Coordinates of C-alpha atoms and ligand atoms in Angstrom, one line a residue:
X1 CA -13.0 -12.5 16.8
X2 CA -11.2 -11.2 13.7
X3 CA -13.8 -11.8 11.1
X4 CA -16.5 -9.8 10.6
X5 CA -19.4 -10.8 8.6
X6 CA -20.8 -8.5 5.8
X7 CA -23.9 -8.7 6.3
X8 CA -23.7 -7.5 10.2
X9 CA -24.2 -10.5 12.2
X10 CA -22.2 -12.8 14.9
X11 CA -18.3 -12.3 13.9
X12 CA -16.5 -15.6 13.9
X13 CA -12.9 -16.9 14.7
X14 CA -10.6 -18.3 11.6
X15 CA -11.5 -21.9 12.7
X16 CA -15.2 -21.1 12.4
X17 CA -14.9 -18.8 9.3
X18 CA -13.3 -22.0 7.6
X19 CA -15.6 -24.3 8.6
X20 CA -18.4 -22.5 8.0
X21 CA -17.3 -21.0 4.6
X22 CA -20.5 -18.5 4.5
X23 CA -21.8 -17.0 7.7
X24 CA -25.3 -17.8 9.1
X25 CA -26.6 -14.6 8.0
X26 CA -25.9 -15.0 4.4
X27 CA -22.8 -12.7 4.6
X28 CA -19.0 -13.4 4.2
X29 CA -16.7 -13.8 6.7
X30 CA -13.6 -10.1 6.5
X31 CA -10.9 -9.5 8.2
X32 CA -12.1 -5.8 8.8
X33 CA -8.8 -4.7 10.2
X34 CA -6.4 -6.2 7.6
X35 CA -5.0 -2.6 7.0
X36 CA -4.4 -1.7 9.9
X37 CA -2.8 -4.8 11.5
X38 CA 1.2 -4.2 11.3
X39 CA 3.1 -6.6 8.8
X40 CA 6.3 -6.4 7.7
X41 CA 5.9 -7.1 4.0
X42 CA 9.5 -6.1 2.6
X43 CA 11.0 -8.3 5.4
X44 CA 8.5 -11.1 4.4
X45 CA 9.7 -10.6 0.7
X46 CA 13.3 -11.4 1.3
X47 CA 12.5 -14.8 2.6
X48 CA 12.7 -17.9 0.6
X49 CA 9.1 -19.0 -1.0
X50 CA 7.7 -21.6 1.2
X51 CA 8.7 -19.4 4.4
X52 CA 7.3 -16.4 2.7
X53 CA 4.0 -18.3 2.3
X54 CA 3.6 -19.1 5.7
X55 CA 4.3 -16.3 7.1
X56 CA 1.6 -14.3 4.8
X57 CA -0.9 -17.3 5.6
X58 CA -0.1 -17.0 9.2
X59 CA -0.6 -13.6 9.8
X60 CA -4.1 -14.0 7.4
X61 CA -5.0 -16.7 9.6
X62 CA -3.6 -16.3 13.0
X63 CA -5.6 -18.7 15.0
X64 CA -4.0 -21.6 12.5
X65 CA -0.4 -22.6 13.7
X66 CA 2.0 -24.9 11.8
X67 CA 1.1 -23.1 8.4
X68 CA 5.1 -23.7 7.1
X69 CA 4.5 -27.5 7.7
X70 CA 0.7 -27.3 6.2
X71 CA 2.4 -25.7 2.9
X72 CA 5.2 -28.2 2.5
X73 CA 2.7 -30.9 2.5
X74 CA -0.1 -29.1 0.1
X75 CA 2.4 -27.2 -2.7
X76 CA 5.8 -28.7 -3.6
X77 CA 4.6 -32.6 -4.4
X78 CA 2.0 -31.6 -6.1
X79 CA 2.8 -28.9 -8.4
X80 CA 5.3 -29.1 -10.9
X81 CA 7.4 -26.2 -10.7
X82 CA 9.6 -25.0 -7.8
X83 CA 8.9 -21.7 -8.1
X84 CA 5.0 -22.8 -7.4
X85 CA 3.5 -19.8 -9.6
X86 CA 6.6 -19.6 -11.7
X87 CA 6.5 -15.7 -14.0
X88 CA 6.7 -16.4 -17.9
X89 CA 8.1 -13.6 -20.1
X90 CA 5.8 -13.3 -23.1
X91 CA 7.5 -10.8 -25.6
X92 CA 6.4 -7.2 -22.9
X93 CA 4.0 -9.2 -21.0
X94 CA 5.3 -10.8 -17.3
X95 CA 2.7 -13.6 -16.8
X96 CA 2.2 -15.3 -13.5
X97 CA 1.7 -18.9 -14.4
X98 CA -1.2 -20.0 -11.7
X99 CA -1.9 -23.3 -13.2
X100 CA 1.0 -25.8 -12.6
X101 CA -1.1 -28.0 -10.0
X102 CA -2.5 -31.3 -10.4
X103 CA -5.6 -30.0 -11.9
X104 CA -4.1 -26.9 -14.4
X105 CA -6.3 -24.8 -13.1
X106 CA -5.4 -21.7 -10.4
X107 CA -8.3 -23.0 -8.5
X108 CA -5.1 -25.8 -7.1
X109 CA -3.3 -23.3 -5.3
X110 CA -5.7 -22.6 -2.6
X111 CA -7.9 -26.2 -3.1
X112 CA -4.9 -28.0 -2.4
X113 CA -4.2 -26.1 1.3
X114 CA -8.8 -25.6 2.4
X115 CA -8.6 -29.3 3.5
X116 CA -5.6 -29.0 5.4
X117 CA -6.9 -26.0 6.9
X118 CA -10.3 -27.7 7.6
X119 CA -8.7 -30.4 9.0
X120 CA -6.8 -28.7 11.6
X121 CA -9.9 -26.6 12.4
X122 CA -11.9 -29.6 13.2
X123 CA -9.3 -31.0 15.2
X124 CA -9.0 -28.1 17.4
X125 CA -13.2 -27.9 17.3
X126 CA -12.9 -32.3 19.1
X127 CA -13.3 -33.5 15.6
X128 CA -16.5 -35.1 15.3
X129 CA -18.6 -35.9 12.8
X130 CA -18.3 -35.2 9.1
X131 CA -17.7 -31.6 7.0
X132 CA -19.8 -32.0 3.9
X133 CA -18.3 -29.7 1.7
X134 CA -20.6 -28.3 -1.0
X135 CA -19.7 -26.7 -4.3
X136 CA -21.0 -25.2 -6.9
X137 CA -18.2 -25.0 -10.2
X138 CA -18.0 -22.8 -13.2
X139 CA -15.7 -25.5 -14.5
X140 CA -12.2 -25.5 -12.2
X141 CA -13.2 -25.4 -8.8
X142 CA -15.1 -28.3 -9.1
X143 CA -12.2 -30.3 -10.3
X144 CA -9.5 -28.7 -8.3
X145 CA -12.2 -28.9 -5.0
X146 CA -12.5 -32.9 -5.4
X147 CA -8.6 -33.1 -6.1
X148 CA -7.9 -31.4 -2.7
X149 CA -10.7 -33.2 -0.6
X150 CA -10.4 -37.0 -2.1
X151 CA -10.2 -39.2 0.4
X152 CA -9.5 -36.4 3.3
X153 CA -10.9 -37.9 6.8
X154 CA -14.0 -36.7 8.2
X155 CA -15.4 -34.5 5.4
X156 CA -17.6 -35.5 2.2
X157 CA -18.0 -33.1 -0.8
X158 CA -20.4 -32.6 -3.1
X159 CA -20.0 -31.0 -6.9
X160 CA -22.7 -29.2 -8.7
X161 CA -21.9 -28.5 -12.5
X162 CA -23.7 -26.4 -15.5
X163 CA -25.0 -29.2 -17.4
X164 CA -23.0 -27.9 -21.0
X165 CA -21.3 -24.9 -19.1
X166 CA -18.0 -26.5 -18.5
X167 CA -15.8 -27.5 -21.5
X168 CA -15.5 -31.2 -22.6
X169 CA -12.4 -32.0 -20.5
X170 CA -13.4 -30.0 -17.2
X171 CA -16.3 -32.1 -17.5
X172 CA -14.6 -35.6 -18.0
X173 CA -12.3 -33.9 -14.9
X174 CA -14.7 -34.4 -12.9
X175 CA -17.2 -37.2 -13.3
X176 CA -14.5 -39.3 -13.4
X177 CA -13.0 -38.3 -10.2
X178 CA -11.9 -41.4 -7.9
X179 CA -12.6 -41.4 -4.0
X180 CA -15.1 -42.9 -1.5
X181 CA -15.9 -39.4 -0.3
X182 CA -17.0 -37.5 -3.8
X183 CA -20.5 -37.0 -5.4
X184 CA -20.8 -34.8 -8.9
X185 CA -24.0 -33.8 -9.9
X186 CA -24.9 -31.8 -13.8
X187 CA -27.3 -29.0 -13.4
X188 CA -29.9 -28.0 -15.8
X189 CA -29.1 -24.4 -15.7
X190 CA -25.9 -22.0 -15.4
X191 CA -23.5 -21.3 -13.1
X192 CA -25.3 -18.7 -11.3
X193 CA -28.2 -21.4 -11.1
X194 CA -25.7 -24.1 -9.2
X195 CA -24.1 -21.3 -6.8
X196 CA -27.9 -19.8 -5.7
X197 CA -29.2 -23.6 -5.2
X198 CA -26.2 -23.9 -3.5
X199 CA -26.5 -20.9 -1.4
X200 CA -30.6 -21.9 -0.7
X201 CA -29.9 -25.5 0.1
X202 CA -27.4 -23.9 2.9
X203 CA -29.7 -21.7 4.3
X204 CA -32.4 -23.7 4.6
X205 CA -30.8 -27.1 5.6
X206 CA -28.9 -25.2 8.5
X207 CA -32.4 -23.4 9.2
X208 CA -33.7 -27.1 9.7
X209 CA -31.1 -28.2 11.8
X210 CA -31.2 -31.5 10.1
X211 CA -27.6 -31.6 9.4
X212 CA -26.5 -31.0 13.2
X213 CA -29.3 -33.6 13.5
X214 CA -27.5 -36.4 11.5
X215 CA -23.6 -34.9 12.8
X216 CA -22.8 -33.1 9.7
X217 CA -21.6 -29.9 9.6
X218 CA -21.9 -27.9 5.6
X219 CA -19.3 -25.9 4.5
X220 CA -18.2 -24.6 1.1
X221 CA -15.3 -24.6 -1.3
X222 CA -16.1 -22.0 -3.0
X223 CA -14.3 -18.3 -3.0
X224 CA -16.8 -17.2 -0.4
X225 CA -14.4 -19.2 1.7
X226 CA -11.9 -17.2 3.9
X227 CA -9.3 -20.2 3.7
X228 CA -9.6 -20.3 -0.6
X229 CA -8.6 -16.2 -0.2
X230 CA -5.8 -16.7 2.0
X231 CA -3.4 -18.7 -0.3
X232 CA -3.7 -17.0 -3.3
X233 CA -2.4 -13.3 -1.3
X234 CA 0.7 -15.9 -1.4
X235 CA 1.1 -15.5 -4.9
X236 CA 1.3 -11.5 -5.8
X237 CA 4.1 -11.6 -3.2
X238 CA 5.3 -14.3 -4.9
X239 CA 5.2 -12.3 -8.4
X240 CA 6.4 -9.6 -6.8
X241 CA 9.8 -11.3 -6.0
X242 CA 10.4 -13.0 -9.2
X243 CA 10.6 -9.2 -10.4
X244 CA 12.6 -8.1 -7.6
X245 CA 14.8 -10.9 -8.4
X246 CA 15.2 -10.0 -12.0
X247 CA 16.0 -6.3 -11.4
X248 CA 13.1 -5.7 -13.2
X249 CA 12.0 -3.7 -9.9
X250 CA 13.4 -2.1 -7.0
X251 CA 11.9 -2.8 -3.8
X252 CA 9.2 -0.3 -3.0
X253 CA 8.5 0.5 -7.0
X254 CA 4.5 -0.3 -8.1
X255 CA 3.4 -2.9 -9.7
X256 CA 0.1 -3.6 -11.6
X257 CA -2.2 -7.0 -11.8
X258 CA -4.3 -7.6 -14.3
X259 CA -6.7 -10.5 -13.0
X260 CA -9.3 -12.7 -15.4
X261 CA -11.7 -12.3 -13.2
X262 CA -15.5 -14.4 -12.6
X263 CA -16.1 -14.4 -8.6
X264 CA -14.2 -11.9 -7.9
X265 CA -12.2 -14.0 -5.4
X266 CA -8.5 -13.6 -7.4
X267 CA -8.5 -10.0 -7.6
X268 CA -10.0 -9.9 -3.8
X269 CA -7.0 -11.9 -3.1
X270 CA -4.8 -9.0 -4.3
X271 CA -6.5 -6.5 -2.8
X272 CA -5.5 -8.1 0.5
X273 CA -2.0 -8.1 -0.8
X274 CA -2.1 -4.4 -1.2
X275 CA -4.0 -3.8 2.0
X276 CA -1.1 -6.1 3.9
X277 CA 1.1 -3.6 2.1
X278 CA 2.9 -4.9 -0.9
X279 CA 3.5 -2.2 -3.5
X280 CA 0.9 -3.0 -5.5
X281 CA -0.3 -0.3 -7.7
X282 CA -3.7 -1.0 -9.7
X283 CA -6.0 -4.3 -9.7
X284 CA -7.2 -4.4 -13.0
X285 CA -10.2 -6.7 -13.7
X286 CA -10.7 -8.5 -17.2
X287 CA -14.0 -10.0 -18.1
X288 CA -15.3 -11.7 -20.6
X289 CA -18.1 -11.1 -22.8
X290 CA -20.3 -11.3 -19.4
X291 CA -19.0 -7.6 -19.0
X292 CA -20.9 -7.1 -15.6
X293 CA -17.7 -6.2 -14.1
X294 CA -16.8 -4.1 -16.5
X295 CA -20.1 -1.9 -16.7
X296 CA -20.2 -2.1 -12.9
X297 CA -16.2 -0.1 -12.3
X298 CA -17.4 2.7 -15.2
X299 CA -21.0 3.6 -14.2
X300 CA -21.3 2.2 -10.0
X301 CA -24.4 0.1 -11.1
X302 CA -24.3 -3.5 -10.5
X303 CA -26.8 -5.3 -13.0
X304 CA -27.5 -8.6 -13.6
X305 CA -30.3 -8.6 -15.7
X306 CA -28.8 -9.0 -19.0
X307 CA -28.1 -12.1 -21.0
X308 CA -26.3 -15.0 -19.9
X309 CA -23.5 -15.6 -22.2
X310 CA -21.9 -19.1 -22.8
X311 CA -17.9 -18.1 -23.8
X312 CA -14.2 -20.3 -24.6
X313 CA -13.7 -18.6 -21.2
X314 CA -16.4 -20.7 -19.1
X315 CA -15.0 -20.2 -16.0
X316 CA -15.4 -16.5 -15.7
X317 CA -19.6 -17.2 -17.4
X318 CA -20.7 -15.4 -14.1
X319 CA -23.0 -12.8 -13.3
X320 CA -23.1 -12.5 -9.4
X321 CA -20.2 -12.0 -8.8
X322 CA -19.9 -13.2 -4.8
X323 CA -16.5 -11.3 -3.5
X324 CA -17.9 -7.9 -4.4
X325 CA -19.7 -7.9 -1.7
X326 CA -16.5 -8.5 0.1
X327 CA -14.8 -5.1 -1.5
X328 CA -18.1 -2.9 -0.9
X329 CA -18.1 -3.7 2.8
X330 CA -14.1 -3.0 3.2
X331 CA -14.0 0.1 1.0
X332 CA -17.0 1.3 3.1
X333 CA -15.1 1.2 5.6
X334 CA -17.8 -1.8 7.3
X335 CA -21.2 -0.6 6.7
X336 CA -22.8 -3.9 6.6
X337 CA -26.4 -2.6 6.4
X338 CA -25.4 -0.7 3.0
X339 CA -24.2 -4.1 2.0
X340 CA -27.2 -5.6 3.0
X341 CA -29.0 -3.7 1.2
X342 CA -27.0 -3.9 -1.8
X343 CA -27.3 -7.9 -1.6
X344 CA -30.8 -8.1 -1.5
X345 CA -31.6 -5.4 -4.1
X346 CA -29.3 -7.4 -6.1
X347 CA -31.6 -11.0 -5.3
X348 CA -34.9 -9.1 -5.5
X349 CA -34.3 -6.9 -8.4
X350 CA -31.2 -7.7 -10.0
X351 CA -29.3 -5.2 -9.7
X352 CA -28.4 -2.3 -7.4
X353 CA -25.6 1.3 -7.2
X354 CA -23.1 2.2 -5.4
X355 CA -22.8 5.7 -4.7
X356 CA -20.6 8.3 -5.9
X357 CA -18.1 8.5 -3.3
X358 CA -17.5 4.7 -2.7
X359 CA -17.0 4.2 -6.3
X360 CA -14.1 6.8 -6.2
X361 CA -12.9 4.7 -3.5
X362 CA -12.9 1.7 -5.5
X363 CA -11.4 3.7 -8.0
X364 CA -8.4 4.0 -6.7
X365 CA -7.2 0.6 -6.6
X366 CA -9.0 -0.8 -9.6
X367 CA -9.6 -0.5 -13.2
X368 CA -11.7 -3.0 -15.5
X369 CA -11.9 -3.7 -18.6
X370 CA -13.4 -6.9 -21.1
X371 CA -12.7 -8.7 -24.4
X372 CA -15.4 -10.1 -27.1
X373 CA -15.3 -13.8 -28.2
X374 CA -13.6 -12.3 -31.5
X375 CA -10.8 -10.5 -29.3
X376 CA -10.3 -13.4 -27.1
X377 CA -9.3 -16.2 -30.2
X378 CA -7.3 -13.1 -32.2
X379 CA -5.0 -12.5 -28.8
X380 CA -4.1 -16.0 -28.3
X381 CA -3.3 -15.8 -32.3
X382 CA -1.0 -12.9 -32.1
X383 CA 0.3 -14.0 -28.9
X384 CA 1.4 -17.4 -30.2
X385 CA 2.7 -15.7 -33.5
X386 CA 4.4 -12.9 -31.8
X387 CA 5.8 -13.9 -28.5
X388 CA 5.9 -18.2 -29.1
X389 CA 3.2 -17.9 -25.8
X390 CA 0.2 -20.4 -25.3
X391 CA -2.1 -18.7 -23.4
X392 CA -5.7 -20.2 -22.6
X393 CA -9.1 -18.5 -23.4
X394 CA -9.0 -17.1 -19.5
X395 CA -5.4 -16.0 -19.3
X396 CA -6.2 -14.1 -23.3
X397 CA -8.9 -12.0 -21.9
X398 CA -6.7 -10.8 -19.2
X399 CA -3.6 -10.3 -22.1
X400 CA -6.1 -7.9 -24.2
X401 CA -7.0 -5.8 -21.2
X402 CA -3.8 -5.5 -20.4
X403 CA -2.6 -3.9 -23.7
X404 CA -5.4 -1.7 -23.5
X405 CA -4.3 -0.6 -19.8
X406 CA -0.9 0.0 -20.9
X407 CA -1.8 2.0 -23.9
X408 CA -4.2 3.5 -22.0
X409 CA -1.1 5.6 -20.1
X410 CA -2.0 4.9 -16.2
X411 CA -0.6 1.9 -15.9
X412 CA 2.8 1.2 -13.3
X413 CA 5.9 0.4 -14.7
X414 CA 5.9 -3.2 -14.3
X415 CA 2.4 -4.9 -15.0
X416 CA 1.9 -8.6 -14.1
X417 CA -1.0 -10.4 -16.1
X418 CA -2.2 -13.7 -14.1
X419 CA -2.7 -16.8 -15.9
X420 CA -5.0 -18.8 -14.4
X421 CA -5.4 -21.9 -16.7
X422 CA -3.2 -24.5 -18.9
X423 CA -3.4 -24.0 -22.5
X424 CA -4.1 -28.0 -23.1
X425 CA -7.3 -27.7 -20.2
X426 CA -9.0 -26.1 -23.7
X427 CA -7.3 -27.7 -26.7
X428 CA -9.8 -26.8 -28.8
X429 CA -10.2 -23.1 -28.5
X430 CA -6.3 -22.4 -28.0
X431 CA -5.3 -25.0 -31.1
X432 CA -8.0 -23.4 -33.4
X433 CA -7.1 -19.7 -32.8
X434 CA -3.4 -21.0 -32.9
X435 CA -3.7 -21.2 -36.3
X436 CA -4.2 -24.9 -35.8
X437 CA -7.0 -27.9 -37.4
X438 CA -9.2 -28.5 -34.6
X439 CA -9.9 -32.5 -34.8
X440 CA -13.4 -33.0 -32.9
X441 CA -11.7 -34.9 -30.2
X442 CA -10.1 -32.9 -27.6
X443 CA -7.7 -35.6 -26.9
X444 CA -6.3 -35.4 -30.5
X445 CA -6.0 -31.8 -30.2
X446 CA -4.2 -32.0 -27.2
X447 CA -1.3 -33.6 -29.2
X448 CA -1.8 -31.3 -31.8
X449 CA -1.3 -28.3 -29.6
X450 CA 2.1 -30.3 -28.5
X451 CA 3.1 -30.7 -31.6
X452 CA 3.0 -27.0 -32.3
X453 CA 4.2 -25.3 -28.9
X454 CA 7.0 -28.8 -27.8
X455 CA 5.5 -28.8 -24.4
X456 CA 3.8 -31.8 -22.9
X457 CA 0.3 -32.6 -22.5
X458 CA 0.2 -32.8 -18.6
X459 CA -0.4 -36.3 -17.8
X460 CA -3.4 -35.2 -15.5
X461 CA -4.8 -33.9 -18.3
X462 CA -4.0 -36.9 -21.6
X463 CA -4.4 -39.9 -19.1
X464 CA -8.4 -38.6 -18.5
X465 CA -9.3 -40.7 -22.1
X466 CA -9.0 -43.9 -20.0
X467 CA -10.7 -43.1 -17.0
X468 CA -14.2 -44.9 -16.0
X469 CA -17.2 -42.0 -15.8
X470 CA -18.5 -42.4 -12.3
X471 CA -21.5 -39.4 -12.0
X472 CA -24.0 -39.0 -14.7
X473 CA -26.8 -37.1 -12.2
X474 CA -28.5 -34.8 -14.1
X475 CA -31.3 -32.3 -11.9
X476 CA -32.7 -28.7 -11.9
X477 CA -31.8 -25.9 -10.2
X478 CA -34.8 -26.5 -7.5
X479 CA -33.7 -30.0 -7.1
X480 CA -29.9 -29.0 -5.7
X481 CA -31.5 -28.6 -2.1
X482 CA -33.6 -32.2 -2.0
X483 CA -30.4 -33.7 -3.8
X484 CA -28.2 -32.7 -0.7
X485 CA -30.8 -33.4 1.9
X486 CA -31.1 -37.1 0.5
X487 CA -26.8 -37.1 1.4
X488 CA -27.5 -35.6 4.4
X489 CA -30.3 -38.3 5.6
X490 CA -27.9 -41.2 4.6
X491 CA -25.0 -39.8 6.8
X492 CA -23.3 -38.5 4.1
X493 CA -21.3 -39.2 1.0
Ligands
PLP1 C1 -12.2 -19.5 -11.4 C2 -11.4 -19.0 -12.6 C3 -11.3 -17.7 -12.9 C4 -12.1 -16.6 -12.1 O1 -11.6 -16.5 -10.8 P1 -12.5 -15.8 -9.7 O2 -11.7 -15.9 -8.4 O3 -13.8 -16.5 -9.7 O4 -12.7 -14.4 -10.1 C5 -10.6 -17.3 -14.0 N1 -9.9 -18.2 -14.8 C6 -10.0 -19.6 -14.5 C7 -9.3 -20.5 -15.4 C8 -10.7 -20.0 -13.4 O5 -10.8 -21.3 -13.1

């Protein structure tokens, strides 16, 4: 059983960890001995893309087989650049482009390899029944979730939304969304509302027994999945080798990620990179004006009580940030009743510290910093002016911190900053700091914003204007539980 759970209870296989998505005790499913399993990274890097992939996957999941064949089938159709996370050159800054899959969002990358992985877990699990998949979005995983699981055999999926958290066009995204298998659902609350209702209904429906009951297994899309972790490692190997291929490094040298960061899965991600042993210097994480993050690297207290803050980042509008937990219980070296503890201090009173000498741990291999609503819209301003780059409201928070971690003197010679959304996904934001006139319909700012840059709307993205809305549910938090069990008692989606 490779995976441990966080929280100290019954370690699972991959197949299960998948399926599952969260374990049984509330915890999340780790690899505990990533570090000290033997992989032969600078071998791996030499290999072409697709190969490399697999062979990162494979040794992240090793009870999957036929990963090379799984990755041929989820990345090259659907993405729209060969390189699959392709590294831009803005003026200094090397930015790994995350966002050319069919939803623009980074979110593609793993969504568009879970169901595939699901799939062949169920298989080798006899297949019956159906997977209901549930999900709770700050905006792309939503989108990206439905994309990948549309019309996928034996599983159902379920999308809950902040009703007025998402922007305009991650909204349309997703209540028009075709496929017999899909349900959306608006919640009157934020995103930490949707992802605890999520997490309750989980607990409490498995507690019941009442999906088993009807021959539905739950699972989750959502970063607390092992399989959404173990395709985006791929890509800070992939970075890596665009640079070695460039001369830009030599094999071996250091090299620095800065991460817009919400859920803390992305940067997680690269901390298994480094603990597989690429060279990776410093993680850096960039917030947003919900600087949680941010206060939590400086001072090793983790508090959520403060206000929630609606940004033109929405995406990273998160307070519990679920993949900590994940880095707490690896950095201390598996002490899952310190986690536990942590975790429900954090649910009971909102907020709970890390001590001293974990902290200098975490220290080591990360950095933080955050950017204001003002900083955010005057970086993708001097960004476009400077450097002809279109960066989105995500991918410019992660810009400013990392001019300030450069200047800042501890930074690695080569610093990659990860883009994790198209510019067009927020027309409005990106054309109006652009030095653009913002119309009042997204669409016509979308043309505007090609106008000004040359590059094409992508056609997922200009051809939603047409498309039928199928989902206007609108419920409260407290309702997301009764919501899924009414699914449940029908059979399913
Ligand atoms: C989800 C998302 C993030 C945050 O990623 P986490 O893995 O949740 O930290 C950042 N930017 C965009 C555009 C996203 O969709």
């Amino acid at each position: 059983m490779l995976y441990q759970s966080t929280r100290g209870g019954a370690p699972a296989d991959g197949c299960e960890a998948v399926l599952r998505g969260i374990a049984p005790d509330g915890g999340l499913y780790v690899d505990a001995a990533l570090a000290k399993r033997p992989f032969p990274w600078d071998v791996v890097l030499c290999l072409p893309p697709l190969s490399m992939a697999a062979r990162i996957m494979s040794h992240l999941l090793p009870d999957f087989d036929g990963m090379d064949e799984l990755l041929r089938k989820a990345w090259p159709e659907r993405f729209d650049s060969p390189a699959i996370t392709p590294l831009a050159v803005a003026g200094d800054h090397r930015v790994l482009e995350l966002f050319h899959g069919p939803t623009c969002a980074f979110k593609d990358v793993a969504l568009s390899v879970l169901p595939l992985l699901m799939t062949k877990a169920r298989e080798k699990r006899g297949g019956a029944g159906q997977t209901l998949i549930l999900t709770a979005t700050s905006g792309d995983t939503g989108k990206a979730a439905l994309e990948g699981f549309c019309n996928v055999d034996g599983t159902g999926i379920v999308v809950f939304f902040p009703d007025g958290g998402v922007s305009p066009v991650q909204r349309l995204q997703m209540v028009t969304q075709t496929g017999e298998n899909v349900r959306v659902c608006a919640v009157s609350g934020n995103f930490d509302d949707c992802q605890n209702g999520v997490k309750k209904a989980f607990a409490a429906l498995n507690e019941s027994g009442e999906p088993a009951h009807h021959g539905i297994a739950l699972s989750s899309a959502n970063s607390i999945n092992i399989g959404r972790l173990a395709p985006q490692t791929v890509y800070y190997f992939l970075a890596y080798r665009q640079l070695m291929d460039r001369d830009e490094i030599a094999p071996g040298d250091k090299v620095d990620f800065v991460v817009p960061t919400g859920n803390f899965g992305d940067i997680l991600a690269g901390y298994q990179a480094k603990l597989m042993g690429l060279p990776v210097g410093r993680l850096v994480c960039a917030s947003n004006a919900n600087r949680v993050l941010t206060d939590f690297f400086e001072t090793g207290v983790y508090d959520r009580r403060r206000e929630f803050m609606r940004t033109a980042s929405p995406s990273m509008d998160i307070l519990i940030s679920s993949n900590l937990e994940r880095l707490l219980y690896l950095v201390s070296n598996g002490a899952d009743a310190f986690v536990s503890a942590c975790m429900h201090a954090l649910s009971r009173n909102g907020s709970y510290t890390v001590p001293e000498e974990v902290m200098a741990r975490i220290r080591k291999d990360f950095a933080a910093g955050c950017c204001s609503e003002e900083e955010c819209s005057e970086t993708i301003g001097r960004v476009w002016r400077e450097d002809h780059y279109l960066a989105d409201p995500h991918t410019a928070v992660a810009l400013k911190v990392t001019d300030e971690w450069k200047a800042s003197g501890q930074a690695a010679k080569a610093v990659v900053t990860l883009s994790t959304a198209s510019p067009f996904k927020f027309p409005a934001a990106v054309l109006a700091a652009a030095g653009g006139s913002v119309s009042g319909d997204e669409f016509a700012d979308m043309e505007a914003l090609s106008a000004l840059s040359g590059r094409p709307v992508p056609s997922a993205l200009s051809g939603l204007r047409e498309k039928p809305v199928r989902f206007a549910d609108v419920i409260a938090p407290d309702e997301i539980g009764d919501y899924v069990h009414e699914i449940i008692r029908k059979g399913g989606v």
